[in-house]
PDB file of C-alpha atoms in Angstrom:
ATOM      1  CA  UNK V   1     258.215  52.215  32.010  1.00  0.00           C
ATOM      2  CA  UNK V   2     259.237  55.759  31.757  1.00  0.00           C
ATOM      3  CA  UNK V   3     257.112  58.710  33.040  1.00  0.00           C
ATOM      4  CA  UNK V   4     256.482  61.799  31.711  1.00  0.00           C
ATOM      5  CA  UNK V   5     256.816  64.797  34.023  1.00  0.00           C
ATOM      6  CA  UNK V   6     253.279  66.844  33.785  1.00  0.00           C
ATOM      7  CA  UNK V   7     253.092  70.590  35.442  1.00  0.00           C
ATOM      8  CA  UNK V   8     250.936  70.704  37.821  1.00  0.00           C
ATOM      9  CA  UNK V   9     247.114  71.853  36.499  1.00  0.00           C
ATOM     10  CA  UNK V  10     248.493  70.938  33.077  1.00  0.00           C
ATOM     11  CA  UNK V  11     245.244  69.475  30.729  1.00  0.00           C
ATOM     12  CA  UNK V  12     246.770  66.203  30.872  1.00  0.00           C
ATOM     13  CA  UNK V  13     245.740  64.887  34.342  1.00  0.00           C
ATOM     14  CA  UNK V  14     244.189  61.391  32.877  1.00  0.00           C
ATOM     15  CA  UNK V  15     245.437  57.984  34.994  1.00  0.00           C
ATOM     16  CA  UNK V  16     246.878  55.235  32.651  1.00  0.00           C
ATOM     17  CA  UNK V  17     245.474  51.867  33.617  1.00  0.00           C
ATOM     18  CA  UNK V  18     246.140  48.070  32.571  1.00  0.00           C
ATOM     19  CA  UNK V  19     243.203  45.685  32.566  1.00  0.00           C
ATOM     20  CA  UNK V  20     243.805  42.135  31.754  1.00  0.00           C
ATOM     21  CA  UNK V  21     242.565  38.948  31.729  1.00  0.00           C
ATOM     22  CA  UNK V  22     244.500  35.074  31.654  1.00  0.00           C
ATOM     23  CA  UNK V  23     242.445  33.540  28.404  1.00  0.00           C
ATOM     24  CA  UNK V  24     242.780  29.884  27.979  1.00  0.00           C
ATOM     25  CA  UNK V  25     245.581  30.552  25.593  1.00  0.00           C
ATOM     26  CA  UNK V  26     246.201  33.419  25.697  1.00  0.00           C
ATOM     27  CA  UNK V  27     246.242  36.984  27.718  1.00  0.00           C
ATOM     28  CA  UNK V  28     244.372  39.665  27.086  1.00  0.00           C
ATOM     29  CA  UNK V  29     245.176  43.276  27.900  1.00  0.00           C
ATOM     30  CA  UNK V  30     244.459  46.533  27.395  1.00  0.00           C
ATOM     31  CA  UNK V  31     245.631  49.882  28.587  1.00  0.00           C
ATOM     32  CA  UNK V  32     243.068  53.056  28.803  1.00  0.00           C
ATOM     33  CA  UNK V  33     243.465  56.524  30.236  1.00  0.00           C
ATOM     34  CA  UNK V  34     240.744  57.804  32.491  1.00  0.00           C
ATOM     35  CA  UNK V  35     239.539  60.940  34.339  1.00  0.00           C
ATOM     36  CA  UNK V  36     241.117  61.107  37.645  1.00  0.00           C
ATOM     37  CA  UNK V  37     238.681  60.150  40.386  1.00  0.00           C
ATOM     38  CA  UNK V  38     238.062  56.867  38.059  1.00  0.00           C
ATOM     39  CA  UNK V  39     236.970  53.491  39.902  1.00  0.00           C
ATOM     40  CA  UNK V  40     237.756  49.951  38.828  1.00  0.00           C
ATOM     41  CA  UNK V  41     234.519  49.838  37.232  1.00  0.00           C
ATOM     42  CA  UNK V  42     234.814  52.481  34.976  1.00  0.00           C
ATOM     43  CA  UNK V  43     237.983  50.828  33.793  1.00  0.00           C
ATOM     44  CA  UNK V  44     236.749  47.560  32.974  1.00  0.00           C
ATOM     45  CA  UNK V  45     234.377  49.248  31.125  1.00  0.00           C
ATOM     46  CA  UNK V  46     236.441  51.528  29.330  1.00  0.00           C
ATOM     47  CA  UNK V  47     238.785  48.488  28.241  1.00  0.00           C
ATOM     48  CA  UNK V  48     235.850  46.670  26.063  1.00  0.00           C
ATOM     49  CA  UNK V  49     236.179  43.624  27.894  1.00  0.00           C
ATOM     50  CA  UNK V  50     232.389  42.921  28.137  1.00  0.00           C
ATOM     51  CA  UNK V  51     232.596  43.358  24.415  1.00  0.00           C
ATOM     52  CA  UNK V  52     235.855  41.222  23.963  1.00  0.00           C
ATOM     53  CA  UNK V  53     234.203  38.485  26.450  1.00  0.00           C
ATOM     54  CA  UNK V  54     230.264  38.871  26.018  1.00  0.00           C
ATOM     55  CA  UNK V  55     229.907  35.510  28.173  1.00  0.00           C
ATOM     56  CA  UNK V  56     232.258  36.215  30.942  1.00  0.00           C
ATOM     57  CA  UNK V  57     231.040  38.058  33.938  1.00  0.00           C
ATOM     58  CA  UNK V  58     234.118  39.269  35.625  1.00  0.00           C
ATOM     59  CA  UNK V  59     233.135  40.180  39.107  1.00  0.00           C
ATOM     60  CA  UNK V  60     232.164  36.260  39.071  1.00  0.00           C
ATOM     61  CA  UNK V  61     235.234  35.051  39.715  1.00  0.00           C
ATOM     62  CA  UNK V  62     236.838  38.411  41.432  1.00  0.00           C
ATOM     63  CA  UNK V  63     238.589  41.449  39.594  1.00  0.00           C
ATOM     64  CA  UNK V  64     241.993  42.783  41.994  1.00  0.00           C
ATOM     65  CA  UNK V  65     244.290  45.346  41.627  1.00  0.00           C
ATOM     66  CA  UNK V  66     247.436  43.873  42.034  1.00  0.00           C
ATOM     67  CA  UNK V  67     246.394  40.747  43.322  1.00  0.00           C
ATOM     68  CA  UNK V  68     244.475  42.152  45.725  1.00  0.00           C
ATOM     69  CA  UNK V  69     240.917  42.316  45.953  1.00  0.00           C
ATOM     70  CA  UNK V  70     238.742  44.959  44.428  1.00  0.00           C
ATOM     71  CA  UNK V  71     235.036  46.234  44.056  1.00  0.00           C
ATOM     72  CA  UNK V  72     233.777  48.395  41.325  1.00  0.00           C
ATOM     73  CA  UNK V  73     233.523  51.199  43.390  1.00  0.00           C
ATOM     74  CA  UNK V  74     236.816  51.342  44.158  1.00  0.00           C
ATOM     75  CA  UNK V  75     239.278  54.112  43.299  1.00  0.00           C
ATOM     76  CA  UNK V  76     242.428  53.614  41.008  1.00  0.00           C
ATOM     77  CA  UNK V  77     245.608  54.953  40.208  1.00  0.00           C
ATOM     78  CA  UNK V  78     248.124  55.856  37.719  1.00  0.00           C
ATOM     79  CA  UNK V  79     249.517  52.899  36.536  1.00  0.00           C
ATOM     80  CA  UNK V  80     247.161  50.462  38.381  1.00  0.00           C
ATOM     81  CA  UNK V  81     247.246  46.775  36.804  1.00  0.00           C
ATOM     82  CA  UNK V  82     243.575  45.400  36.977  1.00  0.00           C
ATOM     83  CA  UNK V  83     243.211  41.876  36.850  1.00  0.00           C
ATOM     84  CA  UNK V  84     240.219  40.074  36.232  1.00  0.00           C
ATOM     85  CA  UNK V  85     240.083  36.331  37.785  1.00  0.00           C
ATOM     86  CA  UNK V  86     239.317  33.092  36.460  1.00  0.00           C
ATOM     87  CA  UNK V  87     238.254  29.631  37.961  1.00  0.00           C
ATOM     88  CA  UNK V  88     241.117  26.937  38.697  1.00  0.00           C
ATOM     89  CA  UNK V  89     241.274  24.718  36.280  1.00  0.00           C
ATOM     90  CA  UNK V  90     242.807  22.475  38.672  1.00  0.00           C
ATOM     91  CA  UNK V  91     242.337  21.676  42.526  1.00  0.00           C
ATOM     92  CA  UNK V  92     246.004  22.279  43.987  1.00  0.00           C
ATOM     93  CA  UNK V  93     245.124  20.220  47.130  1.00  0.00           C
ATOM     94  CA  UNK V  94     245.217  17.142  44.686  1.00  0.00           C
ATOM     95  CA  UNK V  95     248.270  18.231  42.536  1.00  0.00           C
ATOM     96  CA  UNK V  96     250.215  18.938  46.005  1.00  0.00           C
ATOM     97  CA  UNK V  97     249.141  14.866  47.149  1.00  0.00           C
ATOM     98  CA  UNK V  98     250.037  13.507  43.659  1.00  0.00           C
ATOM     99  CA  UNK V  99     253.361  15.208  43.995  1.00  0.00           C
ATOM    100  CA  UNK V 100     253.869  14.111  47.634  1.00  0.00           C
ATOM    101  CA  UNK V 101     253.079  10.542  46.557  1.00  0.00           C
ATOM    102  CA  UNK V 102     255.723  10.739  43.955  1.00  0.00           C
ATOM    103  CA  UNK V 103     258.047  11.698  45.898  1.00  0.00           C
ATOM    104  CA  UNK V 104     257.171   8.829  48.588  1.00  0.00           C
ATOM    105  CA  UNK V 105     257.871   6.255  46.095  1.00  0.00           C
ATOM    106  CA  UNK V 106     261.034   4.354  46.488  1.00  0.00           C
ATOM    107  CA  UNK V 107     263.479   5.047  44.098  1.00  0.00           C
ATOM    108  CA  UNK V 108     265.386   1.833  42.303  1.00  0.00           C
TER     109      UNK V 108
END
């Protein structure tokens, strides 16, 4: 990603943030520029993803900022990636004892 040099007190001081989310199919993303001073909440609103996902409460399941958690209150940063977290469809504690029991099995 290249980055523009900006002189400092230039009118340009927005932060350029990525929100996205892992669909069922498919991943949704989108990037918005905010005012500096921005939180995490103010981005997810910005993005339209309440409008994009009208049933999906995201601070169910957890929003992070690269992979790490995050509230809404909290602060982001130029070129911030803000991920909003779904449910496992899956319990891996199972998956990892199906594939130790696989690999158990004698082998003709």
């Amino acid at each position: 990603m290249a980055t523009e040099f900006v002189a400092p007190g230039a009118a340009d001081q927005q932060l350029h943030v990525i929100v996205c989310y892992p669909g069922e199919r498919n991943i949704w993303q989108c990037e918005v520029a905010l005012s500096p001073g921005a939180t995490v909440g103010d981005a997810l609103a910005a993005s339209g993803f309440a409008q994009a996902f009208p049933a999906i409460d995201p601070w169910e399941e957890g929003v992070g900022v690269f992979a790490r958690r995050a509230a809404s209150h909290d602060p982001v940063a130029d070129g911030d990636r803000i991920e909003i977290y779904r449910g496992l469809t899956f319990d891996p504690m199972v998956s990892r004892r199906r594939r130790a029991a696989h690999r158990a099995r004698p082998t003709r």
